[in-house]
mmCIF file of C-alpha atoms and ligand atoms in Angstrom:
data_model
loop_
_atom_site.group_PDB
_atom_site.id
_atom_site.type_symbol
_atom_site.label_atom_id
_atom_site.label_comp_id
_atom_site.label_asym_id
_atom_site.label_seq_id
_atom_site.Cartn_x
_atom_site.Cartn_y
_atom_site.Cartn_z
ATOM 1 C CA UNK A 279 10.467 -0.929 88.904
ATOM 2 C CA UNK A 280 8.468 -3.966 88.103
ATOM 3 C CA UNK A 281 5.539 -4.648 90.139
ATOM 4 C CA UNK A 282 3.033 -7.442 89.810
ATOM 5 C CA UNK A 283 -0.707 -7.016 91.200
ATOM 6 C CA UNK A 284 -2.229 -10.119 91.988
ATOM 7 C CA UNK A 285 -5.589 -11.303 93.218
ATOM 8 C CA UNK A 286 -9.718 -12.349 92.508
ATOM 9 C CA UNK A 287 -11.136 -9.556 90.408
ATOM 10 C CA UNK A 288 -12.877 -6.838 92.177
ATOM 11 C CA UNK A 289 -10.556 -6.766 94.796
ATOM 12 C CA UNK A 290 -9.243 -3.284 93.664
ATOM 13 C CA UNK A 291 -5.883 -3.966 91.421
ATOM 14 C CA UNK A 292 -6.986 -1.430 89.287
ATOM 15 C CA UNK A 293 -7.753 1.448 91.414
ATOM 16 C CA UNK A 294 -4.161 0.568 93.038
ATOM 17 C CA UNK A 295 -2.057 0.184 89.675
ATOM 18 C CA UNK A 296 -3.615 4.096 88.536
ATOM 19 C CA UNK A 297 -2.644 5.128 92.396
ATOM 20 C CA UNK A 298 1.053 3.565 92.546
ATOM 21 C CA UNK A 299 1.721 4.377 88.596
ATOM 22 C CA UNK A 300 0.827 8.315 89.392
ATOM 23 C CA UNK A 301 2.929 8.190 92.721
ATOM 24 C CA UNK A 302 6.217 6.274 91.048
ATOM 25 C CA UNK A 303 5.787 7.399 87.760
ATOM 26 C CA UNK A 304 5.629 3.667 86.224
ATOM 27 C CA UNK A 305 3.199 2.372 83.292
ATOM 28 C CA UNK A 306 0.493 0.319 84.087
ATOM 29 C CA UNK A 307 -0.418 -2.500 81.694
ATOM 30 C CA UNK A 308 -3.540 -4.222 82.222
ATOM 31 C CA UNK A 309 -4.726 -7.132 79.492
ATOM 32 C CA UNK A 310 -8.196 -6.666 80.490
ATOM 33 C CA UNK A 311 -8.778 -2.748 79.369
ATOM 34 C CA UNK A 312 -6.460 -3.407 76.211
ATOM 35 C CA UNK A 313 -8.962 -6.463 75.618
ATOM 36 C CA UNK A 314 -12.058 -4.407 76.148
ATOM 37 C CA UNK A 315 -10.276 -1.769 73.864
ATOM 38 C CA UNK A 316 -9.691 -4.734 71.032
ATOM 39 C CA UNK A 317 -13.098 -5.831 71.378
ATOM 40 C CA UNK A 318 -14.573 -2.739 71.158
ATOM 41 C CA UNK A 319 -12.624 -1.698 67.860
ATOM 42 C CA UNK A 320 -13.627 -4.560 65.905
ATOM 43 C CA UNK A 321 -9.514 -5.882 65.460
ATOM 44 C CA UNK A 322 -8.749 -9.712 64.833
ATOM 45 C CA UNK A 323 -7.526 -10.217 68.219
ATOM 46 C CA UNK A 324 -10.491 -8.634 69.781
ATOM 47 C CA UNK A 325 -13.014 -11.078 67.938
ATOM 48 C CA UNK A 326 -10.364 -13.899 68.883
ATOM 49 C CA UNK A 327 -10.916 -12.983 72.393
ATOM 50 C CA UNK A 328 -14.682 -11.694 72.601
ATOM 51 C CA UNK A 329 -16.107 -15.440 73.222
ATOM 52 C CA UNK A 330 -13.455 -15.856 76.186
ATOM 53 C CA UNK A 331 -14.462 -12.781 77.757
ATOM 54 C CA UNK A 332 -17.572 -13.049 77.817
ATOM 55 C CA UNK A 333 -18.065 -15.929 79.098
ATOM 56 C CA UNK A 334 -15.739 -15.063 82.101
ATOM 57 C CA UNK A 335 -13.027 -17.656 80.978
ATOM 58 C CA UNK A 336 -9.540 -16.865 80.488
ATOM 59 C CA UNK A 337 -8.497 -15.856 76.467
ATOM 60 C CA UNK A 338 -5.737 -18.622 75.292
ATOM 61 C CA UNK A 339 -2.361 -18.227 76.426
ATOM 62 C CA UNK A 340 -0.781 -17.804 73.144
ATOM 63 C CA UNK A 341 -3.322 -14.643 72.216
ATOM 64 C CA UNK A 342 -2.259 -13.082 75.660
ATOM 65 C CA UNK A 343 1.330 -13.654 75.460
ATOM 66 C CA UNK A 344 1.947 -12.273 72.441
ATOM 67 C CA UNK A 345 -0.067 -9.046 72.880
ATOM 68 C CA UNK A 346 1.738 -8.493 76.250
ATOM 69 C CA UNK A 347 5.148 -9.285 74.741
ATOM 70 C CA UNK A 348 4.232 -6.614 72.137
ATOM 71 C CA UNK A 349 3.040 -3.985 74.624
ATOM 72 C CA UNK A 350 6.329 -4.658 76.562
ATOM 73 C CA UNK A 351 8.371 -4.221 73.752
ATOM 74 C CA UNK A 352 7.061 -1.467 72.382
ATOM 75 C CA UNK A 353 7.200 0.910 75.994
ATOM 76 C CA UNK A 354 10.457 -0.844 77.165
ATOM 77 C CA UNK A 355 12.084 0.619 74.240
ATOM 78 C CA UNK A 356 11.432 4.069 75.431
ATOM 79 C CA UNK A 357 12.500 4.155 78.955
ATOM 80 C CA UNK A 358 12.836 7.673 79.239
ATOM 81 C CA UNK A 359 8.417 7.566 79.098
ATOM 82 C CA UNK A 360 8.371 5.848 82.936
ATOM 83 C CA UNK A 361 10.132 4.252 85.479
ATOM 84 C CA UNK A 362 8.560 0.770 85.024
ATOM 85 C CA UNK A 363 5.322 -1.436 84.599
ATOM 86 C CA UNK A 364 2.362 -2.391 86.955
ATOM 87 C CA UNK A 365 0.882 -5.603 85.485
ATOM 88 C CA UNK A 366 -2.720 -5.512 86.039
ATOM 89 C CA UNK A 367 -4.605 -9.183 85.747
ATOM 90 C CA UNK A 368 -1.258 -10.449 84.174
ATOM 91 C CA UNK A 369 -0.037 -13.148 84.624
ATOM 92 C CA UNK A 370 -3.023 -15.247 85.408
ATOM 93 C CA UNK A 371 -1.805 -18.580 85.126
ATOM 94 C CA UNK A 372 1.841 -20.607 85.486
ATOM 95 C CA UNK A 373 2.211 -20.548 82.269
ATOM 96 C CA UNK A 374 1.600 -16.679 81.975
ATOM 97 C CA UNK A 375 4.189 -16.128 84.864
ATOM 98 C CA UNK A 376 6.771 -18.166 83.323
ATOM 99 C CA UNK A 377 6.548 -16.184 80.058
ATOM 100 C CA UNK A 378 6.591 -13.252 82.019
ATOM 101 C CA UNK A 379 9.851 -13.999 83.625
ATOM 102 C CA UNK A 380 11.242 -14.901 80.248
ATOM 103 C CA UNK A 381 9.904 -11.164 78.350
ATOM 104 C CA UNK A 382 11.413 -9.643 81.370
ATOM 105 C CA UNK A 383 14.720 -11.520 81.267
ATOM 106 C CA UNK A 384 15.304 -10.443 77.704
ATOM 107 C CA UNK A 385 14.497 -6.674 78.852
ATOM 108 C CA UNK A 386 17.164 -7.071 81.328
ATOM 109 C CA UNK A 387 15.065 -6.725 83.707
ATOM 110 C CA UNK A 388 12.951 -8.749 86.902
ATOM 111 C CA UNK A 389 10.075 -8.804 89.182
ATOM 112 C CA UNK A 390 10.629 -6.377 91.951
ATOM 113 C CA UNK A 391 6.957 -6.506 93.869
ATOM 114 C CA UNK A 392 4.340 -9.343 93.604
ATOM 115 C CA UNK A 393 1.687 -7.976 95.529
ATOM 116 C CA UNK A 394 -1.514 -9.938 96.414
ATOM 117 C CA UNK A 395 -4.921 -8.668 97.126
ATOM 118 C CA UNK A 396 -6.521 -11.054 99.742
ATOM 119 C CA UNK A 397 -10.188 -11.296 99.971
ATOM 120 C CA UNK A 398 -12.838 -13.194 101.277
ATOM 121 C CA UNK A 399 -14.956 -14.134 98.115
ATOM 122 C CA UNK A 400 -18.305 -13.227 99.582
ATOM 123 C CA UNK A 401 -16.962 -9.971 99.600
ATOM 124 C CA UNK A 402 -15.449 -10.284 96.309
ATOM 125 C CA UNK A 403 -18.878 -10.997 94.651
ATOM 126 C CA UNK A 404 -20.716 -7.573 96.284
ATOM 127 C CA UNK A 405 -17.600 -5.634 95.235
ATOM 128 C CA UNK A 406 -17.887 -6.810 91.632
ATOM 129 C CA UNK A 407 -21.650 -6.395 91.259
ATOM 130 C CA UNK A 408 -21.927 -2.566 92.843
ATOM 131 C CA UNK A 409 -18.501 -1.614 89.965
ATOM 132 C CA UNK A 410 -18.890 0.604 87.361
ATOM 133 C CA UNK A 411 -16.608 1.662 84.718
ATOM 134 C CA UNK A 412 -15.815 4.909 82.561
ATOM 135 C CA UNK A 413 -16.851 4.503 79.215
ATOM 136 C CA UNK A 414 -13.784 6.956 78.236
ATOM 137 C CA UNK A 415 -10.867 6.811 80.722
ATOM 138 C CA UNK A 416 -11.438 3.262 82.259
ATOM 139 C CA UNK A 417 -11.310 4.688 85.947
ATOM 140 C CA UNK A 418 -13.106 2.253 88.449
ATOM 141 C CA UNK A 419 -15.660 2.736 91.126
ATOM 142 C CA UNK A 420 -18.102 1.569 93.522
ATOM 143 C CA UNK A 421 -21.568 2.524 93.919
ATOM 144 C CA UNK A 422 -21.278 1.888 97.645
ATOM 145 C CA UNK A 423 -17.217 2.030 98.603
ATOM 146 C CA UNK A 424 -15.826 4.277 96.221
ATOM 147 C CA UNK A 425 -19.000 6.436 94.371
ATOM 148 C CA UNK A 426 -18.383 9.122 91.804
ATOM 149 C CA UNK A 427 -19.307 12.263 93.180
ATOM 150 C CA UNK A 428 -21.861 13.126 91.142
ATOM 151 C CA UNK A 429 -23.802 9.716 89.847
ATOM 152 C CA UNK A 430 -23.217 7.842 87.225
ATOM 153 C CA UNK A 431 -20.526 10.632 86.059
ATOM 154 C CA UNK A 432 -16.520 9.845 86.331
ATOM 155 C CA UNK A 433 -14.853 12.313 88.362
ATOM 156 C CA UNK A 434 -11.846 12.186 86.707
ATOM 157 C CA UNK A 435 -12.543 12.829 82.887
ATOM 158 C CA UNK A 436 -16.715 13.454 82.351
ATOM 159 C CA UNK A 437 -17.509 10.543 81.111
ATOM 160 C CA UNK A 438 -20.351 7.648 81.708
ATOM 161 C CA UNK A 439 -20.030 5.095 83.756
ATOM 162 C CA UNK A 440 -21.596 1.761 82.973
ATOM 163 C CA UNK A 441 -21.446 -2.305 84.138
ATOM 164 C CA UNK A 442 -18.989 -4.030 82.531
ATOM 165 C CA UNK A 443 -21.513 -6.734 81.015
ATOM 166 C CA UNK A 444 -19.177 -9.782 82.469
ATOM 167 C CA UNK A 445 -19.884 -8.081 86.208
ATOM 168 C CA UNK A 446 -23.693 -9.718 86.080
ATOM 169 C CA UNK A 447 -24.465 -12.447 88.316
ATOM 170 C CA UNK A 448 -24.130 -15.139 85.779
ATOM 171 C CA UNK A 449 -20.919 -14.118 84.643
ATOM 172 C CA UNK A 450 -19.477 -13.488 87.961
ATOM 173 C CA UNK A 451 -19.460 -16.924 89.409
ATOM 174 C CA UNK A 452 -17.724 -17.969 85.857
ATOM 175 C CA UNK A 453 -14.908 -15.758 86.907
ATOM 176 C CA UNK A 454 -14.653 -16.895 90.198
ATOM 177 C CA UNK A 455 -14.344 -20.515 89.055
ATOM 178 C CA UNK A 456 -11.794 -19.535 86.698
ATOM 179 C CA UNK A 457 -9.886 -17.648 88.926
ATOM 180 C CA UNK A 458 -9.577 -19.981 91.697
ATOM 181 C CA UNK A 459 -9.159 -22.938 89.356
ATOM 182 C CA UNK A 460 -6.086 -21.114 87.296
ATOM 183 C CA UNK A 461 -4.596 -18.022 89.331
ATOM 184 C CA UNK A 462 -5.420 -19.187 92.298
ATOM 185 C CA UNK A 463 -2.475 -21.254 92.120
ATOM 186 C CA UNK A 464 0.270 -18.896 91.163
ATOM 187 C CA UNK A 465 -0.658 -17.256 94.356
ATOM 188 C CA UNK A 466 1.263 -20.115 96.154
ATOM 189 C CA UNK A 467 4.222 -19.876 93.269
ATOM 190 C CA UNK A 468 4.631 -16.209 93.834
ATOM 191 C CA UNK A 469 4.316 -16.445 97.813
ATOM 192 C CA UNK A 470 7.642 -18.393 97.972
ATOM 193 C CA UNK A 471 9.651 -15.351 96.134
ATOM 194 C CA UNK A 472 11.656 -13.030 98.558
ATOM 195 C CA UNK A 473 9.515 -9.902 96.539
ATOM 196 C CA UNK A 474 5.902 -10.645 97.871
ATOM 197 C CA UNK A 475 3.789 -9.117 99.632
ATOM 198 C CA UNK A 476 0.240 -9.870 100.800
ATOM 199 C CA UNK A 477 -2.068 -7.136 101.516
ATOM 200 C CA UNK A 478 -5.825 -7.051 103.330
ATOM 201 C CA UNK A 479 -7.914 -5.657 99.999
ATOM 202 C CA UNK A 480 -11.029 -5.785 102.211
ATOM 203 C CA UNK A 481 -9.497 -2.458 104.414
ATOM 204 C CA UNK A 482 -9.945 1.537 103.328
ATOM 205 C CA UNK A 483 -9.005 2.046 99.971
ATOM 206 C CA UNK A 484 -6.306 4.858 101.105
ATOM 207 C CA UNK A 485 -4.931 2.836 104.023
ATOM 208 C CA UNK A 486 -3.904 0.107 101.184
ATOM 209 C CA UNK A 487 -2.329 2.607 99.787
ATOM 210 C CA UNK A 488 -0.806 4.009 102.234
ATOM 211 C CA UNK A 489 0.964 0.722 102.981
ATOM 212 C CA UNK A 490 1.942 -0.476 99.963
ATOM 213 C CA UNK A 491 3.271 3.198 98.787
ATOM 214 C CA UNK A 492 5.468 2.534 102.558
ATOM 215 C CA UNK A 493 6.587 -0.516 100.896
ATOM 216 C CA UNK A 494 7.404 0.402 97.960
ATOM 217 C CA UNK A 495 9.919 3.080 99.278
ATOM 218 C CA UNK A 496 7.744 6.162 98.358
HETATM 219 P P1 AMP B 119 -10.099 -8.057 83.917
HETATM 220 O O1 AMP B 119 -10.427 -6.705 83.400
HETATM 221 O O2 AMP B 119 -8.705 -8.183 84.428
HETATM 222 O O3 AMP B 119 -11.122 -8.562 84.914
HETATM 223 O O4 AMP B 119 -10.179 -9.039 82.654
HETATM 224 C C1 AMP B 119 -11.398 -9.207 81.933
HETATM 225 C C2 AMP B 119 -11.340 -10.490 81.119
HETATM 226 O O5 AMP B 119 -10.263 -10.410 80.161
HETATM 227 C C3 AMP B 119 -11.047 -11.761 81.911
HETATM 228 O O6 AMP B 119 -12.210 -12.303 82.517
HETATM 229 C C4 AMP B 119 -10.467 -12.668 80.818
HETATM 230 O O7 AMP B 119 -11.484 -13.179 79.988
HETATM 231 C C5 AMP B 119 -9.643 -11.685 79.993
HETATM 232 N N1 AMP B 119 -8.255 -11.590 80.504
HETATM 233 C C6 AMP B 119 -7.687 -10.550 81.156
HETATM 234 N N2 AMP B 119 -6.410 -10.814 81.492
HETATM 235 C C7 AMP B 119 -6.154 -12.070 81.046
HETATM 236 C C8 AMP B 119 -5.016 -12.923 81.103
HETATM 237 N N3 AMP B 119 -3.867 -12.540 81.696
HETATM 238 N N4 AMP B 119 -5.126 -14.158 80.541
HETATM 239 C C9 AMP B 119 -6.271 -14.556 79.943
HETATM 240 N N5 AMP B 119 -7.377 -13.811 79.862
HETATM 241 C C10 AMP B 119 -7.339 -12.578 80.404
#
């Protein structure tokens, strides 16, 4: 199963991709924590990208491209691991989708879900700003919609949980610009394929769930 998560960021891909990969046993793949990874290790590709990121603009195609097709490559050879990917922030522009299409061809394989996470962007900017992060496992949460039971502390692993630096104010209108000036768009490419699906991101986190795990046959 391939499954494609669409939609503004802070409108709760993530914390859907780690519920749907645990229910159907798939992989996700998410450019954005293997970016943060990169850039936290020092590697060539994470100083390529650190200027891009931080500035809430979108890292150049070929940089992406290449590390997904890699990352593809390397789990799709070992399909016994999962049943599938959840791409998470990927693709992000035409060109992104169209190179997706391609990796997947040459897998033998195809989009089965293209799911979009509507939001007002209001909303979108209070999500972002109240998100904080696990230092060690990368698990999501809200300080007001989705708190760690005990503060600042994730519930899943121990860890800390901190604001991602490019979830300030100043950033956050950068990636809002960028989104709706080069995702946005894909929105209406996807939206004409027989596989998509549009769900309310603004509802309770478990009754998104709840519907897309319906839809997804699980
Ligand atoms: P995210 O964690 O998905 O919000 O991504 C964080 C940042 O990583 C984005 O603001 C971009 O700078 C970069 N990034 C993530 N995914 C992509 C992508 N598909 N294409 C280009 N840049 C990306």
């Amino acid at each position: 199963m391939i499954i494609v998560l669409l939609g503004a960021p802070g409108t709760g891909k993530g914390t859907q991709a780690n519920f749907i990969a645990e229910r159907f046993g798939l992989e996700v793949i998410s450019p954005g924590d293997i970016l943060r990874q990169e850039m936290k290790n020092g590697t060539t590709l994470g100083k390529k990208a650190e200027k891009f990121v931080k500035s809430g603009g979108l890292v150049p195609d070929d940089l992406i491209i290449e590390m997904m097709r890699e990352r593809i490559e390397r789990s799709g050879n070992l399909p016994a691991r999962h049943n599938g990917f959840i791409f998470d922030g990927f693709p992000r522009n035409l060109s992104q989708a169209k190179a997706l299409e391609k990796m997947l061809e040459s897998l033998g394989s195809s989009i089965d879900r293209a799911i979009y996470f509507h939001m007002p962007e209001e909303r979108i900017i209070k999500r972002l700003s109240g998100r904080r992060v696990c230092t060690d496992c990368g698990v999501t949460y809200h300080i007001a919609y989705n708190p760690p039971e005990e503060e600042g502390v994730c519930g899943k692993c121990g860890g800390t949980l901190y604001q991602r630096d490019d979830d300030k104010p100043e950033i956050i209108s950068q990636r809002l610009e960028t989104y709706n000036r080069d995702t946005a768009p894909i929105i209406d490419y996807y939206s004409k394929k027989d596989y998509y699906l549009q769900v309310d991101a603004d509802d309770d986190i478990d009754r998104i769930k709840d519907n897309i795990t319906r839809v997804l046959g699980g």
